[in-house]
CSV table of C-alpha atoms and ligand atoms in Angstrom, one decimal:
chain,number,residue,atom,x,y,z
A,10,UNK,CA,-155.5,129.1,34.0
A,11,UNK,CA,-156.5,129.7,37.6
A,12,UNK,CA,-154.3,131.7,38.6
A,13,UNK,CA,-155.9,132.9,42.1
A,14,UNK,CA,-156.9,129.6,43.1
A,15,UNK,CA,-152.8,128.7,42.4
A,16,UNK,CA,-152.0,131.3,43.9
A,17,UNK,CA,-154.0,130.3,47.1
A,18,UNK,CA,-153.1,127.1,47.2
A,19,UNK,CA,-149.0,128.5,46.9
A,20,UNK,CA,-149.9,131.0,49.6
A,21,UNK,CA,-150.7,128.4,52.1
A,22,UNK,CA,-147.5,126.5,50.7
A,23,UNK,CA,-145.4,129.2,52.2
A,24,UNK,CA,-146.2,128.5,55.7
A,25,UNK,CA,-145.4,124.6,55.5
A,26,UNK,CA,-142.7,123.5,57.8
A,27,UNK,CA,-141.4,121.3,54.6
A,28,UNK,CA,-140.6,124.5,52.6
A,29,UNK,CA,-137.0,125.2,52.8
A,30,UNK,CA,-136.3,128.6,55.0
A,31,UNK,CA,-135.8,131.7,53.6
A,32,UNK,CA,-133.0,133.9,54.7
A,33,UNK,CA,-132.4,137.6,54.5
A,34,UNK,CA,-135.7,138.5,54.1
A,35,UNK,CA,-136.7,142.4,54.3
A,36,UNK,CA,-140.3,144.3,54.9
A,37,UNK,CA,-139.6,147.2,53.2
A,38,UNK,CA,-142.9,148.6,54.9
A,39,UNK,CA,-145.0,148.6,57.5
A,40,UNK,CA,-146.5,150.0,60.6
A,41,UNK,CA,-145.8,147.6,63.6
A,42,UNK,CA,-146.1,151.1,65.7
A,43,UNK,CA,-150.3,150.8,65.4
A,44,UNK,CA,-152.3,149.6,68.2
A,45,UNK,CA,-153.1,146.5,66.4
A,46,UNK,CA,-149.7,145.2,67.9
A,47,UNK,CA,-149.4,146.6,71.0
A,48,UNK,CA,-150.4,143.5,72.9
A,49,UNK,CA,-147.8,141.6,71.7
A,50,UNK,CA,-145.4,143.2,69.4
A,51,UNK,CA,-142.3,141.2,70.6
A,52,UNK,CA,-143.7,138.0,69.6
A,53,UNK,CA,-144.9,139.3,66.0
A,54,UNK,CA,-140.9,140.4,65.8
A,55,UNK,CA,-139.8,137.0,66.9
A,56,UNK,CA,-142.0,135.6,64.6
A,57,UNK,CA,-140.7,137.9,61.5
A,58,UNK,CA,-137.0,136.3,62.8
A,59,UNK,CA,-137.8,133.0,63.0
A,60,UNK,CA,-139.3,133.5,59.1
A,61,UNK,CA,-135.9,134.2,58.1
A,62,UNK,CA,-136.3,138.6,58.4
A,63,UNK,CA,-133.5,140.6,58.9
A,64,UNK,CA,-134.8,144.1,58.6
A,65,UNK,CA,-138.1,145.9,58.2
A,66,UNK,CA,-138.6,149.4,57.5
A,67,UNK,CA,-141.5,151.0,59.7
A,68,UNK,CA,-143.5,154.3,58.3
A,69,UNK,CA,-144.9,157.0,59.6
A,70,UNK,CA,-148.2,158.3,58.4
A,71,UNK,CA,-149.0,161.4,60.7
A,72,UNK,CA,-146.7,163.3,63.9
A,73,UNK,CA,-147.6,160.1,66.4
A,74,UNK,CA,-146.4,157.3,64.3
A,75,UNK,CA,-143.5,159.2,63.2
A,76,UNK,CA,-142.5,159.6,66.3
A,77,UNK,CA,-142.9,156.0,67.2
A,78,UNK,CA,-141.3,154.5,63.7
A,79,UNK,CA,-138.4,156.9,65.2
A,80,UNK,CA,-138.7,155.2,68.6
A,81,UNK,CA,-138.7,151.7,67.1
A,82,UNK,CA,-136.1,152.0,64.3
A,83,UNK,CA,-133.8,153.8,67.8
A,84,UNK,CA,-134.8,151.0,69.6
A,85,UNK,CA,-133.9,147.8,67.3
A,86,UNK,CA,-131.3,147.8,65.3
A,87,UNK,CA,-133.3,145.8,62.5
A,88,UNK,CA,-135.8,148.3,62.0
A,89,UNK,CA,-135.7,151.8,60.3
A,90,UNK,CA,-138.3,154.6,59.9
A,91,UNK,CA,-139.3,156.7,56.9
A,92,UNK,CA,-141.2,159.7,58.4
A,93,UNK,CA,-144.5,160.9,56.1
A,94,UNK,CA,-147.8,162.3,56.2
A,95,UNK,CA,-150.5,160.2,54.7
A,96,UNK,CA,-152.8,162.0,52.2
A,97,UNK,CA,-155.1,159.9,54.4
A,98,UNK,CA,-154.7,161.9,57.4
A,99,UNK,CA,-155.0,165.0,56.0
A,100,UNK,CA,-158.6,166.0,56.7
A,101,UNK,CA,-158.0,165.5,60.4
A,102,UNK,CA,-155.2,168.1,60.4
A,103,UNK,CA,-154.8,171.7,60.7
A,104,UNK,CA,-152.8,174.1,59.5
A,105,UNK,CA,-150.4,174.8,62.7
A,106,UNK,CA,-150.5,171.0,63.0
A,107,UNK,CA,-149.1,170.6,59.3
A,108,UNK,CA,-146.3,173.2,59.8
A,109,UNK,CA,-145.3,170.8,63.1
A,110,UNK,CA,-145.5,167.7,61.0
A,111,UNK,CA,-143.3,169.5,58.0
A,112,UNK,CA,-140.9,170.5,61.2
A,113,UNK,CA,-140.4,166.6,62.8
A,114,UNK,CA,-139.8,166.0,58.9
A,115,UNK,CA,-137.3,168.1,58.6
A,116,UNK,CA,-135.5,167.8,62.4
A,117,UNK,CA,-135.4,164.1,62.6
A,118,UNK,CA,-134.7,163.0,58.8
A,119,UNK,CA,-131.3,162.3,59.9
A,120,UNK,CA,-132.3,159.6,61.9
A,121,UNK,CA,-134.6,158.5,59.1
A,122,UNK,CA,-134.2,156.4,56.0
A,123,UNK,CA,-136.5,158.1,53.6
A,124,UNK,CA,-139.3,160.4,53.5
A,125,UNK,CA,-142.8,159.3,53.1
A,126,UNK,CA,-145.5,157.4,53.1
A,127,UNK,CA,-146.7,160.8,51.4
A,128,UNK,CA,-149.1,161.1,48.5
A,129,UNK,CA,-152.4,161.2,47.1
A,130,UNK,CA,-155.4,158.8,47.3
A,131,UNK,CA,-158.3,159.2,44.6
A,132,UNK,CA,-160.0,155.7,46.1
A,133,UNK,CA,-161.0,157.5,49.4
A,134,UNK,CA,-160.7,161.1,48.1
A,135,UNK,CA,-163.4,161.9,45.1
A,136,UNK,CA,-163.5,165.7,45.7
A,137,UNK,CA,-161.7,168.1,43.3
A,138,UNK,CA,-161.1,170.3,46.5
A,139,UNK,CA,-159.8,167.6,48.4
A,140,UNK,CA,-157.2,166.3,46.0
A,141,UNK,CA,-156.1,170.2,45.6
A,142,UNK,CA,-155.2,169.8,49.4
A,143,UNK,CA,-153.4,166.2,48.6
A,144,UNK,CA,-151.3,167.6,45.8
A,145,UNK,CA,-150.5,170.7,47.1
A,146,UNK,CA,-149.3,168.7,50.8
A,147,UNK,CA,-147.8,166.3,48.9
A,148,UNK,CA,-145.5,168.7,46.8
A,149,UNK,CA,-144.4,170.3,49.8
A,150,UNK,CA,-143.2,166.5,50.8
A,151,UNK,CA,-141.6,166.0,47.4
A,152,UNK,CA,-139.8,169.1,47.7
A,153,UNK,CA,-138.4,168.0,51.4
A,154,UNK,CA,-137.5,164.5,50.1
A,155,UNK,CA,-135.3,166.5,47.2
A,156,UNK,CA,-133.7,168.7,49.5
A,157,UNK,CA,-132.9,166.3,52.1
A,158,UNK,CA,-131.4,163.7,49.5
A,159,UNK,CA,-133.7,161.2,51.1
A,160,UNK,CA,-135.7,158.1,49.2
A,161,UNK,CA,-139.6,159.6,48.9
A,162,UNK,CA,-142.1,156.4,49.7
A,163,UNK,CA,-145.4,157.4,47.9
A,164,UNK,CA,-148.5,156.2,48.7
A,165,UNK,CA,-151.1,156.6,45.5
A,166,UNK,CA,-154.3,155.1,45.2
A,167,UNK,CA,-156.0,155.4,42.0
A,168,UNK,CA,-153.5,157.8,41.5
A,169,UNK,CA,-150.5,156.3,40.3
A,170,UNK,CA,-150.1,158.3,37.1
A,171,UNK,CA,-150.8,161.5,38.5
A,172,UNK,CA,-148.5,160.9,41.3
A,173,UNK,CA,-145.5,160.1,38.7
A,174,UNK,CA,-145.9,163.4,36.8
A,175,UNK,CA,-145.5,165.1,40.5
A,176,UNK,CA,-142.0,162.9,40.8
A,177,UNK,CA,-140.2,162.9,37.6
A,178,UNK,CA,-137.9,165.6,39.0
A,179,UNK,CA,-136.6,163.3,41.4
A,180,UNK,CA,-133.9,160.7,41.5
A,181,UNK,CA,-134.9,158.4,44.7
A,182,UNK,CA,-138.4,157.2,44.2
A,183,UNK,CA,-140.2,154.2,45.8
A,184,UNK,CA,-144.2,153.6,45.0
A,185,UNK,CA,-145.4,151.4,48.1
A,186,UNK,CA,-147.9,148.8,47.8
A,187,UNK,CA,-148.2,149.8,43.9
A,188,UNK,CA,-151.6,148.9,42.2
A,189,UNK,CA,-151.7,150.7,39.2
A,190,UNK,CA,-151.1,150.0,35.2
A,191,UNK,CA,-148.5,148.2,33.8
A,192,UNK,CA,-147.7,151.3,31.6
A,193,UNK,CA,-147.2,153.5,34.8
A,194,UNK,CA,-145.5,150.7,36.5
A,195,UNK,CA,-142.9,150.4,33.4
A,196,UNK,CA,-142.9,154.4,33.1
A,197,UNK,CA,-141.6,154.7,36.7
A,198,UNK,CA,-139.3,151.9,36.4
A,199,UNK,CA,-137.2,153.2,33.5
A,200,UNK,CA,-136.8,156.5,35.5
A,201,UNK,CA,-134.9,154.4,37.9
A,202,UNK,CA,-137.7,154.5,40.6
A,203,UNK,CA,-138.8,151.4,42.8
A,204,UNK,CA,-142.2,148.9,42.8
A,205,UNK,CA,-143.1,147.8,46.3
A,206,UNK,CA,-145.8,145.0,45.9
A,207,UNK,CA,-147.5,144.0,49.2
A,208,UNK,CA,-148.7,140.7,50.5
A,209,UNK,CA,-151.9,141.2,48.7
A,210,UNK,CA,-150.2,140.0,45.5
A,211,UNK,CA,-151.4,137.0,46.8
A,212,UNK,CA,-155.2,137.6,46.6
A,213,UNK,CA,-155.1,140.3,43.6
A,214,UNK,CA,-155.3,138.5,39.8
A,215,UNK,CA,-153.9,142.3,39.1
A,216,UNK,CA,-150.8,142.4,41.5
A,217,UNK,CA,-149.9,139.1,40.0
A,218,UNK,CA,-149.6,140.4,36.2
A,219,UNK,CA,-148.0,143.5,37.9
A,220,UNK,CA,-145.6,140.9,39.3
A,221,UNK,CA,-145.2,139.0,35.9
A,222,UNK,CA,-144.2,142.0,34.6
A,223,UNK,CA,-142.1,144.4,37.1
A,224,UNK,CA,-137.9,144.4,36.2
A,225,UNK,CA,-136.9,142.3,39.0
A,226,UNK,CA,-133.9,144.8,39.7
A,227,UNK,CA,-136.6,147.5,40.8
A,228,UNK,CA,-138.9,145.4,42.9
A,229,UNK,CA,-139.2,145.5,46.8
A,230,UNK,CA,-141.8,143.2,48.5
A,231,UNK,CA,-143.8,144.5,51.9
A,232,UNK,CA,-146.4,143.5,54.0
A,233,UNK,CA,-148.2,146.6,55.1
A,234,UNK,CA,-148.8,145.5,58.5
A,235,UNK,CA,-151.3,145.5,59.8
A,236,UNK,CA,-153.4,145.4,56.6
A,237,UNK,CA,-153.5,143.7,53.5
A,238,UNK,CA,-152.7,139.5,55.0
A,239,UNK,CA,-151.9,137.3,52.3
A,240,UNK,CA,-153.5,134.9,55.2
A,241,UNK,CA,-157.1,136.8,56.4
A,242,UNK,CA,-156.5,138.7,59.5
A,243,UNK,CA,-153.9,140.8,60.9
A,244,UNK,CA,-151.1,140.9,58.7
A,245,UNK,CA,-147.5,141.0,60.2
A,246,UNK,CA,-143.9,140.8,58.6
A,247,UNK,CA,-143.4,137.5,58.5
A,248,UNK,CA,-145.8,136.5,56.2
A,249,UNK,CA,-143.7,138.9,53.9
A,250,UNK,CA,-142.7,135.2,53.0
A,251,UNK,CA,-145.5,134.1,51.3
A,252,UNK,CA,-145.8,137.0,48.5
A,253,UNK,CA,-141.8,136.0,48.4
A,254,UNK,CA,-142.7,132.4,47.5
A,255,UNK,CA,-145.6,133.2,44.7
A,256,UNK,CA,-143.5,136.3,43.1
A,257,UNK,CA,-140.8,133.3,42.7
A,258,UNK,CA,-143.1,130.9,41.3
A,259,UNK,CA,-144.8,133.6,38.7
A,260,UNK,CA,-141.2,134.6,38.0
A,261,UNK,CA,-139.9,130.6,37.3
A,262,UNK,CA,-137.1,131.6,39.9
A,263,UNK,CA,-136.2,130.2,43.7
A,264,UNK,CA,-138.4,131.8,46.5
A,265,UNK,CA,-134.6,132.7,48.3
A,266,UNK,CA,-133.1,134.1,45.2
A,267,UNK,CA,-136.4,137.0,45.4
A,268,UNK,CA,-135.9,137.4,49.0
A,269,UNK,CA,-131.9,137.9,48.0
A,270,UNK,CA,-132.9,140.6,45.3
A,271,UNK,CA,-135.6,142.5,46.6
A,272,UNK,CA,-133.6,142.5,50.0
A,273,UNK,CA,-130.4,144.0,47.9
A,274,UNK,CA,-132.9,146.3,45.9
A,275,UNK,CA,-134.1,147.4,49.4
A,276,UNK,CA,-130.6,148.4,50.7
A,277,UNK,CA,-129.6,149.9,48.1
A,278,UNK,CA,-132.7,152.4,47.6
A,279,UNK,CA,-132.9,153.2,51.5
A,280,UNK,CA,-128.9,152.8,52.1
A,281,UNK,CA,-129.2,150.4,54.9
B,329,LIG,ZN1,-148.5,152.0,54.7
């Protein structure tokens, strides 16, 4: 079977005119805060309307984009922020500047729907001093998520195992852009924790099987903006649509009765 080449060719489908719409569609993660939209941001959100969105949830990565998920979840009523600290952005910051970050955590969860992206990345990190750093930031996070009763959003890279054993204590769990094993995917699932797959489902043989295989009452769908487009280029939340389409056609099921579950499974993790 060639299933990338279908895939393509169903990825394309989604952006015909002659497909029925899709309604109630969430994003359950990006970052339309980065520069990469700041030219025209208002058009990328009419755009994500017009594809049949109703909410997308915006996280933070470092203090700057917290701030602004915070700014745009304050400012539109169909967006909400999770505030994190990327195990990404660790090696730019400083110890004083961690203990600010942990504080904005901390002050402005309220206004937050879960903590995270937060987590640890073996792909970029190969250094056993390095990933002492991730761990021992991202426990810190795991702790906050507990304490504040809020959903943690984990970002793991090559790390997905490693980052469940760090979890298990926790009820509210949510592994974005998930890209490890099936046995860690069905691990995390029958602890009750979620399986975000991003747009690149659409270009990954991998993500598809993970797709085939994920309990559709644990699955969330995102696009990762401004990476990871289904389509080449800048990715943006409306083409949330087309990983929407293929996960229905992998599943046997109607593109609009995914976007209806994951969009339920969505508000039901982050409360929204
Ligand atoms: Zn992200």
């Amino acid at each position: 079977m060639t299933a990338l080449s279908d895939t393509k060719k169903n990825c394309r489908g989604g952006i015909s005119s002659t497909d029925a719409s899709l309604q109630g569609v969430i994003d359950s993660h990006c970052h339309l805060d980065f520069k990469q939209f700041n030219k025209d941001r208002d058009a990328v959100l009419d755009r994500a309307k017009e594809a049949g969105l109703i909410h997308m949830i915006n996280s933070g990565v470092d203090y700057s984009t917290n701030a602004k998920s915070l700014e745009l979840a304050r400012k539109y009523d169909f967006m909400s922020a999770t505030l994190g600290l990327s195990p990404n952005t660790l090696e730019s910051i400083k110890e004083p500047e961690l203990e600010m970050l942990f504080k904005q955590i901390e002050e402005n969860a309220g206004q937050a729907v879960g903590i995270g992206e937060a987590g640890l990345d073996y792909y970029h990190c190969k250094d056993a001093p390095g990933r002492q750093a991730q761990a021992k930031v991202f426990k810190k996070v795991i702790e906050m998520a507990r304490t504040l009763g809020k959903p943690l959003v984990i970002h793991s890279r090559d790390a997905e195992q490693p980052a469940l054993e760090m979890v298990k204590h926790l009820d509210k769990v949510v592994f974005h852009c998930y890209s490890g094993s099936i046995a860690t995917m069905k691990e995390a699932i029958d602890r009750g924790f979620y399986i975000s797959l991003a747009t690149n489902t659409c270009r990954s043989p991998h993500h598809q099987i993970l797709a085939r295989n994920v309990s559709l009452d644990r699955l969330l769908v995102e696009t990762d903006s401004p990476f990871l487009s289904p389509r080449g280029g800048r990715n943006e939340p409306s083409m949330v649509i087309d990983s929407v389409r293929l996960i229905a056609r992998i599943r046997g099921l109607e593109p609009q009765e995914i976007a209806r579950i994951t969009a339920e499974n969505t508000k039901r993790i982050y409360n929204i």
